[in-house]
Coordinates of C-alpha atoms and ligand atoms in Angstrom, one line a residue:
Chain A
M49 CA -14.5 -8.6 -14.2
S50 CA -17.1 -7.3 -11.6
L51 CA -16.2 -7.3 -7.6
I52 CA -18.9 -10.1 -7.2
D53 CA -17.6 -12.1 -10.1
H54 CA -13.8 -11.8 -8.1
W55 CA -15.5 -12.9 -4.8
K56 CA -17.0 -15.5 -6.6
D57 CA -13.9 -16.9 -8.0
R58 CA -12.4 -16.5 -4.7
H59 CA -15.2 -18.2 -3.1
P60 CA -15.5 -21.5 -5.7
Q61 CA -19.3 -22.7 -4.1
P62 CA -18.9 -26.4 -3.3
R63 CA -21.2 -28.2 -5.5
G64 CA -23.8 -28.9 -3.2
G65 CA -25.8 -31.3 -5.5
G66 CA -22.7 -33.7 -5.9
R67 CA -22.2 -33.9 -2.4
I68 CA -26.0 -34.9 -1.4
I69 CA -25.6 -37.7 -4.3
V70 CA -22.9 -39.3 -2.0
Y71 CA -24.2 -39.3 0.9
V72 CA -27.7 -41.2 -0.4
I73 CA -25.3 -43.6 -2.0
L74 CA -23.8 -44.4 1.1
L75 CA -26.7 -44.5 3.0
V76 CA -28.0 -46.8 0.7
L77 CA -24.8 -48.7 1.0
V78 CA -25.3 -49.1 4.9
V79 CA -28.8 -50.2 5.0
F80 CA -27.9 -53.1 1.9
L81 CA -25.3 -54.0 4.2
M82 CA -27.3 -54.4 7.7
L83 CA -30.1 -56.2 5.7
K84 CA -28.0 -58.7 4.1
A85 CA -25.4 -59.1 6.8
E86 CA -27.1 -63.0 7.6
D87 CA -26.3 -64.3 4.1
I88 CA -23.0 -62.1 3.4
G89 CA -22.1 -64.0 6.9
E90 CA -22.7 -67.2 5.6
T91 CA -21.7 -66.6 2.2
F92 CA -17.8 -66.1 3.7
A93 CA -18.4 -69.0 5.7
V94 CA -19.2 -71.4 3.0
M95 CA -16.1 -69.7 0.9
F96 CA -13.6 -70.0 3.1
S97 CA -14.6 -73.2 5.4
G98 CA -12.3 -76.1 4.4
D99 CA -15.1 -79.0 4.9
G100 CA -17.5 -77.1 1.7
D101 CA -18.2 -78.8 -1.4
T102 CA -17.2 -76.5 -4.1
T103 CA -18.0 -78.7 -7.1
E104 CA -21.6 -79.7 -5.4
V105 CA -24.1 -80.7 -8.3
V106 CA -27.2 -79.0 -7.8
R107 CA -30.1 -81.6 -7.4
Chain B
M279 CA -16.7 18.9 -22.8
S280 CA -14.6 17.2 -19.8
R281 CA -10.9 15.4 -20.9
F282 CA -12.0 12.9 -18.1
P283 CA -15.1 10.6 -18.7
V284 CA -17.5 10.3 -15.2
F285 CA -18.7 7.2 -13.8
D286 CA -21.0 9.0 -11.3
S287 CA -21.8 6.4 -8.8
H288 CA -25.4 8.2 -7.2
V289 CA -28.0 10.6 -8.6
D290 CA -31.7 10.4 -7.0
T291 CA -33.0 12.1 -10.1
L292 CA -35.3 9.0 -11.2
L293 CA -37.6 10.5 -8.6
R294 CA -37.4 14.3 -9.8
I295 CA -38.8 14.0 -12.7
S296 CA -42.4 13.0 -14.1
G297 CA -41.1 11.1 -16.9
P298 CA -38.2 10.3 -19.4
P299 CA -38.4 13.5 -21.6
E300 CA -37.3 15.9 -18.4
F301 CA -34.6 13.3 -18.5
L302 CA -33.7 13.6 -22.4
S303 CA -34.3 17.1 -23.2
G304 CA -33.8 19.0 -19.8
S305 CA -35.1 19.7 -16.9
S306 CA -35.2 22.0 -13.4
T307 CA -33.3 19.6 -11.1
Q308 CA -29.6 19.4 -10.8
L309 CA -29.0 16.5 -13.7
D310 CA -30.2 16.0 -16.8
E311 CA -28.8 13.9 -19.7
P312 CA -27.7 17.2 -22.1
R313 CA -25.9 18.8 -19.1
A314 CA -24.4 15.4 -18.0
L315 CA -22.6 14.9 -21.5
K316 CA -21.3 18.4 -21.1
G317 CA -20.1 17.5 -17.8
G318 CA -18.2 14.8 -19.4
V319 CA -20.4 12.0 -17.6
E320 CA -20.7 8.6 -19.1
D321 CA -21.9 6.2 -16.8
L322 CA -24.6 6.8 -14.2
V323 CA -25.9 4.6 -11.4
L324 CA -29.7 6.0 -10.8
A325 CA -30.7 5.3 -7.5
V326 CA -34.3 4.5 -6.4
C327 CA -35.1 5.8 -2.8
A328 CA -38.0 4.4 -2.7
E329 CA -38.1 4.2 1.2
A330 CA -37.7 8.0 1.6
E331 CA -41.3 8.1 -0.5
R332 CA -44.6 7.9 1.4
D333 CA -45.7 4.5 -0.9
P334 CA -42.2 3.0 -1.2
T335 CA -43.8 -0.2 -3.5
A336 CA -45.7 2.3 -5.9
S337 CA -42.3 4.9 -5.9
W338 CA -40.3 2.0 -6.6
K339 CA -42.5 1.0 -9.9
K340 CA -43.0 4.2 -11.1
A341 CA -39.2 5.0 -10.9
F342 CA -38.5 1.1 -12.9
G343 CA -40.4 2.6 -15.3
I344 CA -38.9 5.5 -16.1
Y345 CA -35.8 3.6 -15.9
E346 CA -36.6 0.9 -18.2
E347 CA -37.5 3.5 -20.7
L348 CA -34.0 5.4 -20.3
I349 CA -32.2 1.9 -21.3
E350 CA -33.7 2.3 -24.6
R351 CA -33.4 6.1 -25.4
S352 CA -30.5 7.5 -23.3
S353 CA -26.9 7.9 -24.7
L354 CA -25.8 7.4 -21.3
R355 CA -24.6 3.9 -19.8
L356 CA -27.0 3.4 -17.0
H357 CA -27.6 1.1 -14.0
L358 CA -30.2 1.1 -11.5
M359 CA -29.7 0.7 -7.9
A360 CA -31.9 0.4 -4.6
E361 CA -31.6 2.5 -2.1
G362 CA -33.7 0.5 0.8
C363 CA -34.2 -2.7 -0.2
Q364 CA -37.8 -3.7 1.5
P365 CA -39.6 -3.0 -1.8
L366 CA -37.4 -5.4 -3.3
I367 CA -38.7 -8.1 -0.8
E368 CA -42.2 -7.6 -1.6
L369 CA -41.8 -7.2 -5.6
Y370 CA -39.3 -9.7 -6.7
P371 CA -39.5 -12.9 -4.0
E372 CA -38.1 -15.3 -7.0
G373 CA -35.5 -12.9 -8.9
F374 CA -34.3 -9.3 -9.6
P375 CA -34.3 -7.2 -12.2
R376 CA -31.5 -7.9 -14.7
D377 CA -30.3 -4.3 -14.7
L378 CA -29.8 -3.9 -10.8
R379 CA -26.4 -3.7 -10.0
V380 CA -26.2 -2.1 -6.7
A381 CA -28.1 -2.4 -3.6
C382 CA -28.3 -0.5 0.2
L383 CA -30.1 -2.6 2.4
T384 CA -31.4 0.9 4.0
W385 CA -32.0 4.5 3.7
N386 CA -31.7 6.5 6.8
V387 CA -34.7 4.8 8.8
P388 CA -34.2 1.3 10.0
N389 CA -36.1 -1.7 8.2
S390 CA -36.7 -5.2 8.7
L391 CA -33.5 -6.3 6.8
A392 CA -31.2 -3.1 8.9
G393 CA -30.6 0.1 10.5
G394 CA -30.1 3.1 8.7
V395 CA -28.0 6.0 10.1
H396 CA -30.5 7.2 12.4
S397 CA -31.0 4.2 14.4
D398 CA -28.6 1.9 16.1
A399 CA -30.4 -1.1 14.8
G400 CA -28.2 -4.3 13.5
L401 CA -28.1 -6.3 10.4
T402 CA -31.4 -8.7 10.7
D403 CA -31.7 -12.5 9.9
E404 CA -33.9 -11.5 6.6
G405 CA -31.5 -8.9 5.9
R406 CA -28.1 -11.4 6.3
A407 CA -30.9 -13.5 3.7
L408 CA -31.4 -11.1 1.2
V409 CA -27.3 -9.8 1.6
R410 CA -26.4 -13.8 0.3
R411 CA -29.5 -13.3 -2.4
L412 CA -28.3 -10.5 -3.8
R413 CA -24.5 -11.4 -4.1
D414 CA -25.2 -14.9 -5.7
S415 CA -27.4 -12.7 -8.2
G416 CA -24.2 -10.7 -9.3
V417 CA -26.2 -6.9 -7.0
I418 CA -23.5 -5.6 -5.3
I419 CA -23.9 -4.4 -2.2
D420 CA -23.6 -0.5 -0.7
V421 CA -22.8 0.5 2.7
S422 CA -23.7 4.3 2.8
H423 CA -26.9 4.6 4.8
L424 CA -26.0 2.1 7.0
C425 CA -25.8 2.7 11.1
D426 CA -22.7 1.8 12.1
R427 CA -24.1 -1.5 14.1
S428 CA -25.3 -2.6 10.4
R429 CA -22.2 -1.5 8.8
R430 CA -19.9 -3.8 11.1
D431 CA -22.2 -7.0 11.0
L432 CA -22.4 -6.7 7.1
L433 CA -18.5 -6.3 7.3
R434 CA -18.3 -9.6 9.5
M435 CA -20.5 -11.1 6.4
D436 CA -18.5 -12.5 3.7
V437 CA -19.4 -10.2 0.8
P438 CA -18.2 -7.8 -1.5
L439 CA -19.3 -4.0 -0.5
V440 CA -18.8 -0.8 -1.5
A441 CA -19.8 3.0 -0.4
T442 CA -21.4 5.1 -3.7
H443 CA -22.0 8.1 -1.7
C444 CA -20.1 8.7 1.4
N445 CA -17.3 10.6 3.0
C446 CA -14.8 10.0 5.3
R447 CA -15.4 10.3 9.0
R448 CA -11.6 11.6 10.1
L449 CA -12.6 15.0 8.1
R450 CA -16.3 15.3 9.0
D451 CA -17.6 13.6 11.6
V452 CA -21.3 12.7 10.8
P453 CA -22.7 9.1 10.8
R454 CA -23.1 9.2 7.3
N455 CA -19.6 9.4 7.0
L456 CA -17.1 6.6 6.9
P457 CA -14.6 5.3 9.9
D458 CA -11.3 4.8 8.0
Q459 CA -10.7 1.0 9.4
D460 CA -14.2 0.7 7.5
I461 CA -12.5 2.5 4.4
R462 CA -9.5 0.0 4.9
E463 CA -12.1 -3.1 5.2
I464 CA -13.6 -2.1 1.9
A465 CA -10.5 -1.2 0.2
S466 CA -9.6 -4.8 1.1
M467 CA -12.0 -6.7 -1.0
D468 CA -11.0 -4.5 -4.0
G469 CA -14.3 -2.3 -3.4
V470 CA -14.5 1.7 -4.1
V471 CA -16.2 4.6 -1.7
G472 CA -17.4 7.4 -4.0
V473 CA -16.9 10.5 -2.5
T474 CA -20.1 12.8 -2.2
F475 CA -21.2 16.0 -2.6
V476 CA -23.6 16.8 0.3
P477 CA -22.4 19.8 1.9
R478 CA -23.1 18.6 5.6
F479 CA -20.8 15.3 4.8
L480 CA -18.4 17.7 3.5
A481 CA -17.4 20.6 6.1
E482 CA -18.7 23.3 7.5
N483 CA -19.3 25.7 4.5
A484 CA -18.8 23.0 1.9
T485 CA -16.8 24.2 -1.1
S486 CA -15.5 22.1 -4.1
S487 CA -11.8 22.1 -2.8
H488 CA -13.5 20.1 0.4
I489 CA -15.0 17.5 -2.3
V490 CA -10.8 16.9 -3.3
D491 CA -9.8 17.0 0.4
H492 CA -12.3 13.5 0.9
A493 CA -11.2 12.0 -2.3
S494 CA -7.5 12.9 -1.1
H495 CA -7.7 11.2 2.4
V496 CA -9.3 8.2 0.7
A497 CA -6.4 8.2 -1.7
D498 CA -4.0 8.7 1.0
L499 CA -5.8 5.7 3.3
V500 CA -5.8 2.7 0.7
G501 CA -4.4 4.4 -2.3
V502 CA -5.8 5.8 -5.5
D503 CA -7.7 2.4 -6.9
H504 CA -10.0 2.8 -4.3
V505 CA -11.5 6.5 -4.8
G506 CA -14.7 7.2 -6.8
F507 CA -17.4 9.9 -7.1
G508 CA -20.9 9.4 -6.1
S509 CA -22.4 13.0 -6.5
D510 CA -26.0 12.4 -5.0
F511 CA -27.3 15.2 -7.6
D512 CA -31.1 15.6 -6.8
G513 CA -30.5 13.7 -3.4
M514 CA -29.4 17.1 -2.0
G515 CA -30.4 20.7 -1.3
N516 CA -27.8 23.3 -2.6
P517 CA -24.8 21.6 -4.2
P518 CA -21.0 23.3 -2.2
A519 CA -20.0 26.3 -3.1
G520 CA -18.3 25.8 -6.7
V521 CA -20.7 23.3 -7.6
V522 CA -23.6 24.3 -10.1
D523 CA -25.3 21.0 -10.9
C524 CA -23.6 18.1 -13.4
T525 CA -21.7 20.3 -15.5
S526 CA -19.5 21.2 -13.0
W527 CA -17.6 18.0 -13.4
P528 CA -14.3 19.3 -15.3
A529 CA -13.8 22.0 -11.8
I530 CA -13.5 19.3 -9.8
F531 CA -11.0 17.7 -12.2
E532 CA -9.0 20.8 -12.5
E533 CA -8.6 21.0 -8.7
M534 CA -7.4 17.9 -8.3
S535 CA -4.9 18.7 -11.2
Q536 CA -4.0 21.6 -9.1
R537 CA -3.4 20.0 -6.2
G538 CA -0.7 17.3 -7.6
W539 CA -3.3 14.6 -8.8
S540 CA -1.7 13.3 -12.3
D541 CA -4.4 13.0 -15.2
G542 CA -4.1 9.0 -14.8
E543 CA -5.5 8.9 -11.1
I544 CA -8.3 11.7 -11.6
T545 CA -8.9 8.8 -14.4
K546 CA -8.8 6.2 -11.8
A547 CA -11.5 8.5 -9.8
S548 CA -13.7 10.0 -12.1
C549 CA -14.3 6.8 -13.9
S550 CA -12.0 3.4 -14.3
N551 CA -12.4 2.4 -10.2
W552 CA -15.8 2.5 -11.0
R553 CA -15.8 0.1 -13.9
R554 CA -13.3 -2.3 -12.6
V555 CA -16.2 -2.5 -9.3
F556 CA -19.3 -2.9 -11.7
G557 CA -17.0 -5.3 -14.2
L558 CA -17.5 -2.9 -17.4
E559 CA -15.6 -1.8 -20.3
E560 CA -13.5 1.5 -20.6
T561 CA -15.8 3.5 -23.5
Ligands
LIG278 ZN1 -28.6 8.3 -0.5

């Protein structure tokens, strides 16, 4: 094993590509939550409010 | 035939010959294949010191052409070195030749990458970027011709280093020789210092026994695992007294033996340490 291979062994390179994918997914998630904040809030309100009719028939 | 195989980490023969036949069947230079074999040489680093020539790019192309032919025809194991990297920037913006194993950023004069010993320039941004590219391509970086400032800059970078043809400043105070501290740092990265035969870097009135002095100093300082030889045949004028050409290797090893080096220690210095650095099998 050459001097450079030894060096590479001791310096595992961070997998740049993998890290970028994680950042992109986090960004998409944040934007999605911002856009849908209202809907999600309403859904929660309906689910946890005591007077919601959960057997509601669609008319 | 020498009983010690030789890995010579620096000769300048490529730009001294007109073509492969001179190397293969004999020349008037300090090194050719028949004499190298007689001296026990098995591995040879052929440097292209293009920056010392009038047209560095053309010189690199010519030397590289000879090298490519030699690698097919020579019975020695040959390795390519760039001595001064300015031509590489122009010729290889994408990838370096596969055979390029070692590179020194400059020759004696400064270029756009770093400062040679005739300057006090530091490593430039372009130099740092090239060092990373070379390192990532598996090319070993050589500090031999760098001035103190550029060499210190390089030692501060995270990159494994060697000296293919340098001696010890403690024994001979010239800019081309390495201070003890730098030898320690190179050894700490598992690098090797190739003791060179250039009389001016050995001593006043240099002889072959000064070669052994410098090798012994490196061994005493950092251990025998970091001693090698880079003769600089065909890169110097007259060799030191006691050295004629590349047939003189056995005489140097004989002197080492007389001065208390064991056969195992001589073998490490003659070839094994450089082979470790280059990742090569013993032949
Ligand atoms: Zn040189």
